[in-house]
PDB file of C-alpha atoms in Angstrom:
ATOM      1  CA  UNK F  58      -6.662 -43.610  73.571  1.00  0.00           C
ATOM      2  CA  UNK F  59     -10.208 -44.198  74.952  1.00  0.00           C
ATOM      3  CA  UNK F  60     -10.053 -46.610  78.456  1.00  0.00           C
ATOM      4  CA  UNK F  61      -8.466 -49.298  77.597  1.00  0.00           C
ATOM      5  CA  UNK F  62     -10.113 -51.333  81.368  1.00  0.00           C
ATOM      6  CA  UNK F  63      -6.093 -50.943  83.625  1.00  0.00           C
ATOM      7  CA  UNK F  64      -6.064 -48.406  86.260  1.00  0.00           C
ATOM      8  CA  UNK F  65      -5.497 -44.428  84.489  1.00  0.00           C
ATOM      9  CA  UNK F  66      -1.907 -43.927  86.400  1.00  0.00           C
ATOM     10  CA  UNK F  67      -1.025 -46.615  84.203  1.00  0.00           C
ATOM     11  CA  UNK F  68      -2.853 -46.176  81.041  1.00  0.00           C
ATOM     12  CA  UNK F  69      -1.099 -42.671  82.069  1.00  0.00           C
ATOM     13  CA  UNK F  70       3.201 -44.113  82.013  1.00  0.00           C
ATOM     14  CA  UNK F  71       1.713 -46.236  78.873  1.00  0.00           C
ATOM     15  CA  UNK F  72       0.319 -42.517  77.416  1.00  0.00           C
ATOM     16  CA  UNK F  73       4.019 -40.492  78.640  1.00  0.00           C
ATOM     17  CA  UNK F  74       6.335 -43.754  76.939  1.00  0.00           C
ATOM     18  CA  UNK F  75       4.270 -43.816  73.363  1.00  0.00           C
ATOM     19  CA  UNK F  76       4.521 -39.862  73.588  1.00  0.00           C
ATOM     20  CA  UNK F  77       8.758 -40.040  74.210  1.00  0.00           C
ATOM     21  CA  UNK F  78       9.250 -43.064  71.834  1.00  0.00           C
ATOM     22  CA  UNK F  79       6.875 -40.671  69.302  1.00  0.00           C
ATOM     23  CA  UNK F  80       4.549 -43.082  68.857  1.00  0.00           C
ATOM     24  CA  UNK F  81       0.740 -41.880  67.701  1.00  0.00           C
ATOM     25  CA  UNK F  82      -2.763 -43.920  68.471  1.00  0.00           C
ATOM     26  CA  UNK F  83      -2.603 -42.776  64.405  1.00  0.00           C
ATOM     27  CA  UNK F  84      -0.678 -44.272  63.452  1.00  0.00           C
ATOM     28  CA  UNK F  85      -1.989 -48.347  64.986  1.00  0.00           C
ATOM     29  CA  UNK F  86      -3.871 -49.970  63.443  1.00  0.00           C
ATOM     30  CA  UNK F  87      -6.226 -51.711  66.587  1.00  0.00           C
ATOM     31  CA  UNK F  88      -8.225 -54.855  65.113  1.00  0.00           C
ATOM     32  CA  UNK F  89     -10.268 -57.114  67.471  1.00  0.00           C
ATOM     33  CA  UNK F  90     -10.365 -61.333  66.189  1.00  0.00           C
ATOM     34  CA  UNK F  91     -11.734 -64.010  69.012  1.00  0.00           C
ATOM     35  CA  UNK F  92      -8.713 -65.292  70.456  1.00  0.00           C
ATOM     36  CA  UNK F  93      -7.930 -69.465  69.942  1.00  0.00           C
ATOM     37  CA  UNK F  94      -6.861 -72.462  72.643  1.00  0.00           C
ATOM     38  CA  UNK F  95      -9.092 -73.489  75.698  1.00  0.00           C
ATOM     39  CA  UNK F  96     -11.143 -70.874  77.124  1.00  0.00           C
ATOM     40  CA  UNK F  97     -14.719 -72.437  75.936  1.00  0.00           C
ATOM     41  CA  UNK F  98     -17.303 -70.133  75.232  1.00  0.00           C
ATOM     42  CA  UNK F  99     -15.393 -66.900  76.240  1.00  0.00           C
ATOM     43  CA  UNK F 100     -13.515 -67.954  73.237  1.00  0.00           C
ATOM     44  CA  UNK F 101     -15.817 -69.008  71.452  1.00  0.00           C
ATOM     45  CA  UNK F 102     -18.499 -65.685  71.853  1.00  0.00           C
ATOM     46  CA  UNK F 103     -16.411 -62.857  72.656  1.00  0.00           C
ATOM     47  CA  UNK F 104     -13.757 -61.111  69.799  1.00  0.00           C
ATOM     48  CA  UNK F 105     -10.801 -60.087  73.051  1.00  0.00           C
ATOM     49  CA  UNK F 106      -7.745 -60.960  70.908  1.00  0.00           C
ATOM     50  CA  UNK F 107      -6.065 -58.012  70.381  1.00  0.00           C
ATOM     51  CA  UNK F 108      -4.083 -57.309  67.636  1.00  0.00           C
ATOM     52  CA  UNK F 109      -2.005 -53.949  66.601  1.00  0.00           C
ATOM     53  CA  UNK F 110      -0.119 -52.892  63.551  1.00  0.00           C
ATOM     54  CA  UNK F 111       1.844 -49.955  63.649  1.00  0.00           C
ATOM     55  CA  UNK F 112       2.163 -48.626  60.297  1.00  0.00           C
ATOM     56  CA  UNK F 113       5.367 -46.117  60.314  1.00  0.00           C
ATOM     57  CA  UNK F 114       7.508 -49.062  61.640  1.00  0.00           C
ATOM     58  CA  UNK F 115       5.195 -52.189  59.916  1.00  0.00           C
ATOM     59  CA  UNK F 116       5.493 -53.297  63.430  1.00  0.00           C
ATOM     60  CA  UNK F 117       3.057 -55.888  64.244  1.00  0.00           C
ATOM     61  CA  UNK F 118       1.568 -57.442  67.912  1.00  0.00           C
ATOM     62  CA  UNK F 119      -1.286 -60.123  69.232  1.00  0.00           C
ATOM     63  CA  UNK F 120      -2.683 -59.963  72.445  1.00  0.00           C
ATOM     64  CA  UNK F 121      -4.619 -62.621  73.719  1.00  0.00           C
ATOM     65  CA  UNK F 122      -3.433 -63.446  76.827  1.00  0.00           C
ATOM     66  CA  UNK F 123      -5.921 -62.079  78.855  1.00  0.00           C
ATOM     67  CA  UNK F 124      -9.503 -63.105  79.222  1.00  0.00           C
ATOM     68  CA  UNK F 125     -10.381 -59.356  78.692  1.00  0.00           C
ATOM     69  CA  UNK F 126     -10.513 -56.820  75.986  1.00  0.00           C
ATOM     70  CA  UNK F 127      -9.324 -54.091  78.154  1.00  0.00           C
ATOM     71  CA  UNK F 128      -6.369 -56.235  79.404  1.00  0.00           C
ATOM     72  CA  UNK F 129      -5.414 -57.530  76.341  1.00  0.00           C
ATOM     73  CA  UNK F 130      -4.838 -53.353  74.808  1.00  0.00           C
ATOM     74  CA  UNK F 131      -2.926 -52.244  77.266  1.00  0.00           C
ATOM     75  CA  UNK F 132      -0.189 -55.889  77.004  1.00  0.00           C
ATOM     76  CA  UNK F 133      -0.612 -55.385  73.313  1.00  0.00           C
ATOM     77  CA  UNK F 134       0.522 -51.745  72.945  1.00  0.00           C
ATOM     78  CA  UNK F 135       2.924 -52.782  75.844  1.00  0.00           C
ATOM     79  CA  UNK F 136       4.833 -54.695  73.209  1.00  0.00           C
ATOM     80  CA  UNK F 137       4.552 -53.022  70.654  1.00  0.00           C
ATOM     81  CA  UNK F 138       6.531 -50.542  72.237  1.00  0.00           C
ATOM     82  CA  UNK F 139       8.766 -52.446  73.702  1.00  0.00           C
ATOM     83  CA  UNK F 140       9.151 -54.334  70.000  1.00  0.00           C
ATOM     84  CA  UNK F 141       9.520 -51.122  67.988  1.00  0.00           C
ATOM     85  CA  UNK F 142      12.472 -49.895  70.826  1.00  0.00           C
ATOM     86  CA  UNK F 143      14.591 -52.882  69.887  1.00  0.00           C
ATOM     87  CA  UNK F 144      13.845 -52.599  66.638  1.00  0.00           C
ATOM     88  CA  UNK F 145      15.583 -48.703  66.709  1.00  0.00           C
ATOM     89  CA  UNK F 146      17.998 -49.748  68.832  1.00  0.00           C
ATOM     90  CA  UNK F 147      19.127 -52.667  66.441  1.00  0.00           C
ATOM     91  CA  UNK F 148      19.179 -50.130  63.534  1.00  0.00           C
ATOM     92  CA  UNK F 149      21.643 -47.482  65.521  1.00  0.00           C
ATOM     93  CA  UNK F 150      23.791 -49.995  66.685  1.00  0.00           C
ATOM     94  CA  UNK F 151      24.209 -51.437  63.250  1.00  0.00           C
ATOM     95  CA  UNK F 152      24.740 -47.895  62.114  1.00  0.00           C
ATOM     96  CA  UNK F 153      27.233 -47.261  64.700  1.00  0.00           C
ATOM     97  CA  UNK F 154      28.959 -50.467  63.261  1.00  0.00           C
ATOM     98  CA  UNK F 155      29.398 -49.315  59.693  1.00  0.00           C
ATOM     99  CA  UNK F 156      31.046 -46.096  61.055  1.00  0.00           C
ATOM    100  CA  UNK F 157      33.402 -47.996  63.226  1.00  0.00           C
ATOM    101  CA  UNK F 158      34.245 -49.966  60.650  1.00  0.00           C
ATOM    102  CA  UNK F 159      34.354 -46.971  58.236  1.00  0.00           C
ATOM    103  CA  UNK F 160      36.482 -45.569  59.891  1.00  0.00           C
ATOM    104  CA  UNK F 161      38.893 -48.951  60.729  1.00  0.00           C
ATOM    105  CA  UNK F 162      39.220 -48.834  57.141  1.00  0.00           C
ATOM    106  CA  UNK F 163      40.549 -45.658  56.231  1.00  0.00           C
ATOM    107  CA  UNK F 164      42.657 -45.167  58.982  1.00  0.00           C
ATOM    108  CA  UNK F 165      46.771 -44.556  58.236  1.00  0.00           C
ATOM    109  CA  UNK F 166      48.538 -47.547  58.536  1.00  0.00           C
ATOM    110  CA  UNK F 167      51.720 -47.387  60.789  1.00  0.00           C
ATOM    111  CA  UNK F 168      55.065 -47.013  58.816  1.00  0.00           C
ATOM    112  CA  UNK F 169      56.402 -50.305  60.976  1.00  0.00           C
ATOM    113  CA  UNK F 170      53.118 -51.741  60.094  1.00  0.00           C
ATOM    114  CA  UNK F 171      53.508 -51.283  56.183  1.00  0.00           C
ATOM    115  CA  UNK F 172      57.491 -52.726  56.445  1.00  0.00           C
ATOM    116  CA  UNK F 173      56.394 -55.040  58.079  1.00  0.00           C
ATOM    117  CA  UNK F 174      53.381 -55.733  55.112  1.00  0.00           C
ATOM    118  CA  UNK F 175      55.942 -55.247  52.713  1.00  0.00           C
ATOM    119  CA  UNK F 176      58.077 -57.668  53.788  1.00  0.00           C
ATOM    120  CA  UNK F 177      55.580 -60.520  53.938  1.00  0.00           C
ATOM    121  CA  UNK F 178      55.428 -59.270  50.626  1.00  0.00           C
ATOM    122  CA  UNK F 179      59.118 -59.951  49.005  1.00  0.00           C
ATOM    123  CA  UNK F 180      59.324 -63.476  51.307  1.00  0.00           C
ATOM    124  CA  UNK F 181      56.426 -64.897  49.368  1.00  0.00           C
ATOM    125  CA  UNK F 182      58.006 -63.581  46.043  1.00  0.00           C
ATOM    126  CA  UNK F 183      61.048 -64.864  46.618  1.00  0.00           C
ATOM    127  CA  UNK F 184      59.506 -68.364  47.756  1.00  0.00           C
ATOM    128  CA  UNK F 185      57.647 -68.138  44.740  1.00  0.00           C
ATOM    129  CA  UNK F 186      61.340 -67.512  42.924  1.00  0.00           C
ATOM    130  CA  UNK F 187      62.193 -70.315  44.383  1.00  0.00           C
ATOM    131  CA  UNK F 188      59.946 -72.910  43.017  1.00  0.00           C
ATOM    132  CA  UNK F 189      60.119 -71.647  40.010  1.00  0.00           C
ATOM    133  CA  UNK F 190      61.017 -74.924  37.622  1.00  0.00           C
ATOM    134  CA  UNK F 191      64.977 -74.290  36.127  1.00  0.00           C
ATOM    135  CA  UNK F 192      65.075 -74.581  32.190  1.00  0.00           C
ATOM    136  CA  UNK F 193      68.472 -75.150  31.132  1.00  0.00           C
ATOM    137  CA  UNK F 194      69.508 -72.639  28.144  1.00  0.00           C
ATOM    138  CA  UNK F 195      70.011 -74.404  25.132  1.00  0.00           C
ATOM    139  CA  UNK F 196      72.238 -72.792  22.238  1.00  0.00           C
ATOM    140  CA  UNK F 197      70.649 -72.976  18.923  1.00  0.00           C
ATOM    141  CA  UNK F 198      72.660 -74.625  16.959  1.00  0.00           C
ATOM    142  CA  UNK F 199      71.487 -77.679  19.031  1.00  0.00           C
ATOM    143  CA  UNK F 200      68.319 -77.370  17.730  1.00  0.00           C
TER     144      UNK F 200
END
């Protein structure tokens, strides 16, 4: 990453965080476009808006909050890291949830629980039997 308009200390910290997360510059597509909104001549003439696209995760970030392109490049990278981190955290939580769900579904039921389930089934079947219409027995001679 070339100089992006912020102090070397902040650039170094950003680089370390990107390395820790496995985000590489070669995977990032960086484009510069003109900003939108108020700003007058600076907005109309200078491409200070930075758009970053991270190919492996398909995450896109756009930064146009600062007037200088360098600060926007720094901000965009910070936001990109945050967005990727949230996405990874969400995937990990979904994986943990699925694992716990499978554990709950396949656990063995206690004997008391099984008995309770069977008893409730017996009560329901008894209730249905009592609801049936009573049919009188007819003799074949009456027909």
